[in-house]
GROMACS .gro file of C-alpha atoms in nm:
model
  324
    1MET     CA    1  -2.853   2.647   2.264
    2ARG     CA    2  -2.702   2.599   2.607
    3GLU     CA    3  -3.045   2.637   2.770
    4ILE     CA    4  -3.194   2.376   2.535
    5LEU     CA    5  -2.916   2.128   2.616
    6LYS     CA    6  -2.957   2.196   2.987
    7LYS     CA    7  -3.332   2.137   2.964
    8LEU     CA    8  -3.277   1.817   2.764
    9ALA     CA    9  -3.027   1.692   3.023
   10ASN     CA   10  -3.276   1.756   3.306
   11ILE     CA   11  -3.544   1.561   3.120
   12LEU     CA   12  -3.332   1.259   3.025
   13VAL     CA   13  -3.139   1.226   3.350
   14ILE     CA   14  -3.382   0.973   3.506
   15PRO     CA   15  -3.406   0.716   3.219
   16VAL     CA   16  -3.036   0.751   3.130
   17LEU     CA   17  -2.931   0.702   3.493
   18VAL     CA   18  -3.151   0.392   3.534
   19TYR     CA   19  -3.023   0.241   3.208
   20LEU     CA   20  -2.662   0.324   3.301
   21ILE     CA   21  -2.692   0.152   3.640
   22PHE     CA   22  -2.822  -0.169   3.484
   23SER     CA   23  -2.560  -0.145   3.207
   24ILE     CA   24  -2.293  -0.157   3.479
   25VAL     CA   25  -2.463  -0.440   3.672
   26ARG     CA   26  -2.562  -0.651   3.368
   27PRO     CA   27  -2.351  -0.525   3.072
   28GLU     CA   28  -2.412  -0.844   2.870
   29VAL     CA   29  -2.785  -0.760   2.866
   30PHE     CA   30  -2.805  -0.380   2.857
   31LEU     CA   31  -2.511  -0.309   2.629
   32ASN     CA   32  -2.696  -0.501   2.359
   33ILE     CA   33  -2.889  -0.295   2.102
   34ASN     CA   34  -3.159  -0.565   2.087
   35THR     CA   35  -3.239  -0.507   2.456
   36LEU     CA   36  -3.289  -0.134   2.396
   37LYS     CA   37  -3.507  -0.210   2.094
   38SER     CA   38  -3.712  -0.461   2.295
   39ILE     CA   39  -3.771  -0.205   2.573
   40PHE     CA   40  -3.892   0.051   2.319
   41LEU     CA   41  -4.127  -0.204   2.158
   42GLN     CA   42  -4.273  -0.304   2.496
   43SER     CA   43  -4.312   0.063   2.581
   44CYS     CA   44  -4.533   0.129   2.277
   45VAL     CA   45  -4.827  -0.073   2.413
   46THR     CA   46  -4.805   0.070   2.766
   47LEU     CA   47  -4.743   0.419   2.631
   48VAL     CA   48  -5.065   0.439   2.429
   49PHE     CA   49  -5.251   0.306   2.733
   50THR     CA   50  -5.081   0.568   2.956
   51TRP     CA   51  -5.171   0.852   2.720
   52GLY     CA   52  -5.534   0.743   2.755
   53VAL     CA   53  -5.509   0.726   3.135
   54SER     CA   54  -5.355   1.076   3.140
   55PHE     CA   55  -5.683   1.230   3.021
   56ILE     CA   56  -5.877   1.100   3.321
   57GLN     CA   57  -5.587   1.161   3.560
   58ILE     CA   58  -5.577   1.534   3.484
   59VAL     CA   59  -5.940   1.564   3.591
   60GLY     CA   60  -5.869   1.369   3.910
   61ILE     CA   61  -6.017   1.029   3.817
   62LEU     CA   62  -5.834   0.705   3.893
   63ASP     CA   63  -6.025   0.439   3.698
   64PHE     CA   64  -5.907   0.085   3.770
   65SER     CA   65  -6.152  -0.062   3.518
   66VAL     CA   66  -5.972   0.064   3.204
   67ALA     CA   67  -5.757  -0.251   3.188
   68ALA     CA   68  -6.063  -0.478   3.213
   69GLU     CA   69  -6.222  -0.260   2.945
   70ARG     CA   70  -5.920  -0.314   2.718
   71ILE     CA   71  -5.922  -0.690   2.776
   72LEU     CA   72  -6.295  -0.721   2.698
   73GLY     CA   73  -6.238  -0.525   2.376
   74SER     CA   74  -5.943  -0.750   2.287
   75VAL     CA   75  -6.148  -1.067   2.345
   76ILE     CA   76  -6.424  -0.939   2.116
   77GLY     CA   77  -6.161  -0.820   1.867
   78VAL     CA   78  -5.999  -1.166   1.852
   79LEU     CA   79  -6.337  -1.331   1.793
   80LEU     CA   80  -6.426  -1.083   1.515
   81SER     CA   81  -6.082  -1.119   1.354
   82ARG     CA   82  -6.161  -1.483   1.276
   83PHE     CA   83  -6.432  -1.363   1.038
   84MET     CA   84  -6.310  -1.018   0.934
   85GLY     CA   85  -5.931  -1.033   0.974
   86ILE     CA   86  -5.746  -0.719   1.089
   87LEU     CA   87  -6.060  -0.507   1.045
   88GLY     CA   88  -6.243  -0.727   1.295
   89LEU     CA   89  -5.968  -0.676   1.554
   90ILE     CA   90  -5.975  -0.298   1.504
   91ILE     CA   91  -6.356  -0.276   1.520
   92GLY     CA   92  -6.378  -0.509   1.820
   93CYS     CA   93  -6.116  -0.328   2.029
   94ILE     CA   94  -6.206   0.034   1.952
   95CYS     CA   95  -6.586   0.004   1.932
   96THR     CA   96  -6.609  -0.204   2.251
   97SER     CA   97  -6.389   0.037   2.447
   98LEU     CA   98  -6.574   0.341   2.312
   99ALA     CA   99  -6.913   0.188   2.395
  100ILE     CA  100  -6.799   0.113   2.751
  101GLY     CA  101  -6.646   0.460   2.782
  102LEU     CA  102  -6.966   0.631   2.667
  103LEU     CA  103  -7.169   0.418   2.909
  104LYS     CA  104  -6.937   0.510   3.198
  105ALA     CA  105  -6.956   0.876   3.094
  106LEU     CA  106  -7.337   0.856   3.102
  107LEU     CA  107  -7.341   0.683   3.441
  108ASN     CA  108  -7.091   0.940   3.570
  109LYS     CA  109  -7.373   1.196   3.577
  110PHE     CA  110  -7.541   0.990   3.849
  111ILE     CA  111  -7.251   0.794   4.003
  112ARG     CA  112  -6.924   0.988   4.028
  113MET     CA  113  -6.624   0.796   3.887
  114LYS     CA  114  -6.398   0.949   4.152
  115SER     CA  115  -6.527   0.689   4.398
  116ILE     CA  116  -6.280   0.398   4.420
  117VAL     CA  117  -6.569   0.163   4.505
  118ILE     CA  118  -6.738   0.242   4.172
  119THR     CA  119  -6.424   0.176   3.966
  120ILE     CA  120  -6.372  -0.156   4.147
  121ALA     CA  121  -6.734  -0.250   4.070
  122TYR     CA  122  -6.680  -0.165   3.701
  123THR     CA  123  -6.362  -0.376   3.702
  124MET     CA  124  -6.541  -0.681   3.841
  125ILE     CA  125  -6.833  -0.646   3.597
  126LEU     CA  126  -6.612  -0.601   3.289
  127GLY     CA  127  -6.378  -0.881   3.401
  128SER     CA  128  -6.672  -1.120   3.437
  129LEU     CA  129  -6.810  -1.017   3.097
  130GLY     CA  130  -6.470  -1.086   2.939
  131ALA     CA  131  -6.462  -1.435   3.091
  132LEU     CA  132  -6.819  -1.505   2.973
  133VAL     CA  133  -6.750  -1.388   2.616
  134GLN     CA  134  -6.428  -1.588   2.599
  135GLY     CA  135  -6.587  -1.905   2.738
  136GLN     CA  136  -6.374  -2.206   2.652
  137SER     CA  137  -6.235  -2.050   2.336
  138SER     CA  138  -5.863  -2.003   2.284
  139MET     CA  139  -5.793  -1.633   2.234
  140ILE     CA  140  -5.504  -1.677   1.988
  141LEU     CA  141  -5.492  -1.415   1.715
  142ILE     CA  142  -5.462  -1.513   1.350
  143SER     CA  143  -5.118  -1.441   1.202
  144GLU     CA  144  -5.253  -1.180   0.958
  145ALA     CA  145  -5.387  -0.964   1.243
  146CYS     CA  146  -5.056  -0.979   1.433
  147LYS     CA  147  -4.895  -0.740   1.183
  148LEU     CA  148  -5.015  -0.432   1.373
  149GLY     CA  149  -4.802  -0.531   1.672
  150GLN     CA  150  -4.489  -0.577   1.463
  151GLU     CA  151  -4.243  -0.335   1.302
  152PRO     CA  152  -4.290  -0.093   1.135
  153PHE     CA  153  -4.667  -0.074   1.203
  154ILE     CA  154  -4.635  -0.053   1.583
  155TRP     CA  155  -4.398   0.245   1.549
  156ILE     CA  156  -4.624   0.421   1.298
  157ILE     CA  157  -4.938   0.373   1.509
  158THR     CA  158  -4.764   0.488   1.828
  159ILE     CA  159  -4.628   0.803   1.661
  160PHE     CA  160  -4.966   0.897   1.512
  161VAL     CA  161  -5.143   0.835   1.844
  162GLY     CA  162  -4.875   1.039   2.024
  163VAL     CA  163  -4.925   1.335   1.789
  164PHE     CA  164  -5.302   1.310   1.841
  165ALA     CA  165  -5.256   1.301   2.220
  166TYR     CA  166  -5.024   1.604   2.199
  167ILE     CA  167  -5.284   1.801   2.000
  168LEU     CA  168  -5.561   1.711   2.245
  169HIS     CA  169  -5.352   1.803   2.549
  170ASN     CA  170  -5.245   2.139   2.403
  171SER     CA  171  -5.526   2.258   2.177
  172TYR     CA  172  -5.851   2.097   2.291
  173ARG     CA  173  -6.077   2.322   2.499
  174TYR     CA  174  -6.215   2.048   2.723
  175THR     CA  175  -5.865   1.929   2.816
  176SER     CA  176  -5.794   2.277   2.954
  177LEU     CA  177  -6.124   2.266   3.144
  178ALA     CA  178  -6.032   1.921   3.277
  179ARG     CA  179  -5.704   2.058   3.414
  180ALA     CA  180  -5.893   2.339   3.581
  181LEU     CA  181  -6.134   2.088   3.738
  182GLY     CA  182  -5.845   1.875   3.857
  183SER     CA  183  -5.680   2.178   4.019
  184ASN     CA  184  -5.987   2.335   4.181
  185GLU     CA  185  -6.320   2.166   4.116
  186LYS     CA  186  -6.530   2.401   4.329
  187LEU     CA  187  -6.397   2.721   4.174
  188THR     CA  188  -6.421   2.581   3.819
  189SER     CA  189  -6.780   2.459   3.864
  190GLU     CA  190  -6.879   2.798   4.007
  191SER     CA  191  -6.750   2.962   3.689
  192GLY     CA  192  -7.010   2.769   3.488
  193VAL     CA  193  -6.813   2.464   3.373
  194SER     CA  194  -7.017   2.141   3.360
  195ILE     CA  195  -6.832   1.885   3.572
  196ALA     CA  196  -7.023   1.583   3.441
  197LYS     CA  197  -6.982   1.684   3.075
  198THR     CA  198  -6.609   1.758   3.106
  199GLU     CA  199  -6.540   1.436   3.296
  200GLY     CA  200  -6.754   1.241   3.049
  201ILE     CA  201  -6.555   1.371   2.751
  202MET     CA  202  -6.226   1.281   2.921
  203ILE     CA  203  -6.357   0.931   3.002
  204SER     CA  204  -6.460   0.882   2.637
  205ILE     CA  205  -6.121   1.004   2.506
  206CYS     CA  206  -5.948   0.769   2.748
  207SER     CA  207  -6.155   0.476   2.617
  208PHE     CA  208  -6.056   0.556   2.258
  209PHE     CA  209  -5.687   0.535   2.350
  210VAL     CA  210  -5.753   0.221   2.555
  211GLY     CA  211  -5.907   0.061   2.245
  212ILE     CA  212  -5.597   0.139   2.036
  213SER     CA  213  -5.370   0.004   2.309
  214GLY     CA  214  -5.584  -0.312   2.305
  215ILE     CA  215  -5.511  -0.354   1.933
  216LEU     CA  216  -5.136  -0.317   1.991
  217ALA     CA  217  -5.132  -0.539   2.302
  218THR     CA  218  -5.327  -0.818   2.132
  219SER     CA  219  -5.123  -0.799   1.811
  220TYR     CA  220  -4.790  -0.778   1.995
  221GLY     CA  221  -4.877  -1.074   2.219
  222ALA     CA  222  -5.050  -1.271   1.939
  223GLY     CA  223  -5.360  -1.309   2.153
  224THR     CA  224  -5.524  -1.225   2.484
  225ALA     CA  225  -5.691  -1.386   2.784
  226ALA     CA  226  -5.979  -1.276   3.004
  227MET     CA  227  -5.893  -1.175   3.361
  228ALA     CA  228  -6.186  -1.219   3.599
  229GLY     CA  229  -6.229  -1.038   3.928
  230LEU     CA  230  -5.970  -0.772   4.009
  231GLU     CA  231  -5.674  -0.937   3.835
  232SER     CA  232  -5.668  -0.677   3.558
  233MET     CA  233  -5.602  -0.394   3.806
  234SER     CA  234  -5.232  -0.485   3.804
  235LEU     CA  235  -5.214  -0.362   3.442
  236VAL     CA  236  -5.326  -0.013   3.543
  237PHE     CA  237  -5.046   0.061   3.791
  238PRO     CA  238  -4.756   0.079   3.536
  239ALA     CA  239  -4.957   0.336   3.341
  240VAL     CA  240  -5.034   0.538   3.654
  241ILE     CA  241  -4.668   0.529   3.764
  242GLY     CA  242  -4.554   0.627   3.413
  243TYR     CA  243  -4.799   0.918   3.419
  244GLN     CA  244  -4.678   1.028   3.763
  245ILE     CA  245  -4.318   1.038   3.639
  246GLY     CA  246  -4.437   1.241   3.340
  247LYS     CA  247  -4.622   1.470   3.580
  248LEU     CA  248  -4.299   1.531   3.772
  249LEU     CA  249  -4.139   1.648   3.447
  250GLU     CA  250  -4.437   1.855   3.330
  251ARG     CA  251  -4.273   2.186   3.423
  252ARG     CA  252  -3.989   2.108   3.185
  253VAL     CA  253  -4.168   1.912   2.912
  254ASN     CA  254  -4.519   1.844   2.780
  255ILE     CA  255  -4.706   1.566   2.964
  256VAL     CA  256  -4.720   1.353   2.645
  257LEU     CA  257  -4.339   1.353   2.621
  258GLY     CA  258  -4.315   1.313   2.997
  259CYS     CA  259  -4.519   0.991   2.975
  260ILE     CA  260  -4.273   0.857   2.715
  261ILE     CA  261  -3.985   0.912   2.958
  262GLY     CA  262  -4.187   0.766   3.246
  263ILE     CA  263  -4.287   0.447   3.064
  264PHE     CA  264  -3.940   0.393   2.917
  265THR     CA  265  -3.792   0.434   3.267
  266MET     CA  266  -4.038   0.186   3.422
  267ASN     CA  267  -3.986  -0.072   3.146
  268THR     CA  268  -3.608  -0.036   3.180
  269LEU     CA  269  -3.642  -0.090   3.555
  270ALA     CA  270  -3.866  -0.395   3.503
  271THR     CA  271  -3.628  -0.547   3.245
  272GLY     CA  272  -3.333  -0.484   3.475
  273LEU     CA  273  -3.500  -0.649   3.774
  274ILE     CA  274  -3.595  -0.952   3.562
  275SER     CA  275  -3.236  -0.981   3.436
  276LEU     CA  276  -3.123  -0.992   3.801
  277SER     CA  277  -3.372  -1.276   3.870
  278ILE     CA  278  -3.539  -1.077   4.147
  279PRO     CA  279  -3.867  -1.234   4.277
  280SER     CA  280  -4.187  -1.063   4.164
  281GLN     CA  281  -4.283  -0.960   4.521
  282LEU     CA  282  -3.949  -0.785   4.571
  283LYS     CA  283  -3.974  -0.635   4.221
  284ASP     CA  284  -4.296  -0.456   4.319
  285THR     CA  285  -4.127  -0.331   4.636
  286VAL     CA  286  -3.832  -0.191   4.440
  287THR     CA  287  -4.068  -0.026   4.188
  288GLY     CA  288  -4.270   0.136   4.465
  289ALA     CA  289  -3.955   0.254   4.643
  290PHE     CA  290  -3.824   0.400   4.315
  291LEU     CA  291  -4.142   0.602   4.264
  292LEU     CA  292  -4.133   0.717   4.627
  293ILE     CA  293  -3.775   0.840   4.588
  294LEU     CA  294  -3.872   1.033   4.273
  295LEU     CA  295  -4.168   1.198   4.446
  296ILE     CA  296  -3.961   1.295   4.751
  297SER     CA  297  -3.678   1.428   4.532
  298SER     CA  298  -3.919   1.629   4.318
  299SER     CA  299  -4.090   1.774   4.625
  300TYR     CA  300  -3.754   1.869   4.776
  301LEU     CA  301  -3.630   2.036   4.456
  302ASP     CA  302  -3.956   2.229   4.414
  303ARG     CA  303  -3.931   2.351   4.774
  304ARG     CA  304  -3.572   2.460   4.721
  305LYS     CA  305  -3.672   2.645   4.405
  306VAL     CA  306  -3.950   2.832   4.590
  307GLN     CA  307  -3.707   2.925   4.869
  308LEU     CA  308  -3.456   3.060   4.616
  309LEU     CA  309  -3.724   3.267   4.443
  310ARG     CA  310  -3.837   3.411   4.776
  311ARG     CA  311  -3.478   3.491   4.871
  312GLN     CA  312  -3.418   3.664   4.538
  313ALA     CA  313  -3.741   3.863   4.575
  314SER     CA  314  -3.640   3.965   4.927
  315GLU     CA  315  -3.294   4.073   4.808
  316ASN     CA  316  -3.446   4.273   4.522
  317ARG     CA  317  -3.678   4.457   4.762
  318PHE     CA  318  -3.384   4.527   4.994
  319ASN     CA  319  -3.177   4.663   4.704
  320GLU     CA  320  -3.465   4.884   4.590
  321LYS     CA  321  -3.501   5.031   4.940
  322SER     CA  322  -3.126   5.089   4.964
  323TYR     CA  323  -3.127   5.261   4.625
  324THR     CA  324  -3.411   5.494   4.721
   0.00000   0.00000   0.00000
């Protein structure tokens, strides 16, 4: 029991510490239950998106176009919802994202997605398509279709998606192969694993989660708007940062749960900075510095742990020699 509590404390120390700091600085905001509830609600949309991004991150792909992919799906979903209601939104978001994901997976056989230039090109193409499809139309969602972004539906969808992500990360064969590729691509490919096929499956899974996050984002915000050029790339970074925080905690907790902690921490930080009326440019600086501190701290602690293990091993060998 003591070990479980110790492990839980190690996992929750980052989000609790961040929330505690802002509770001291702005108690009128952060000591309000509605603020905590609002942070959790905002986290649902980003969290589903982050779970999707995690599947391509483990294989070593950083795809900036996933946000533009989500927006294009949302635009088509809003247009279809005017004729088909909620079903139109669901079909538009998921089918569009899946179609784009499958196309990217197919192209990945010839053009590797690990090239930043390729992901930027995809972002520009998808952003332009979103603007063309939207045209002069107002992308406001009908009230009936907004239900999926409200309580209790948003909680139910997020929980089910989280369970599905957990199963895929722990029980799906290709996820294990993706981790192996991300760790050592050359050795894994020499053992007979198809790089293109494994990466393609991860890209397709990511697109499925991106489609669901598009449903939640559009319903929660009661609409969407196309973002041409590279504007949509800014939506990818919170997910990547949330994943990186989850990655830091992966030795103590599953990556799916780690992403929850990471996204909640980042949304708490963002809410706190907004409550302090900090300019957006400085907000990005603080966020980047926060992630840098976490990475340095994690690296230092890991190094200390390795040193302790080596020291213990050395002492054990010395004791064995003394005994003999």
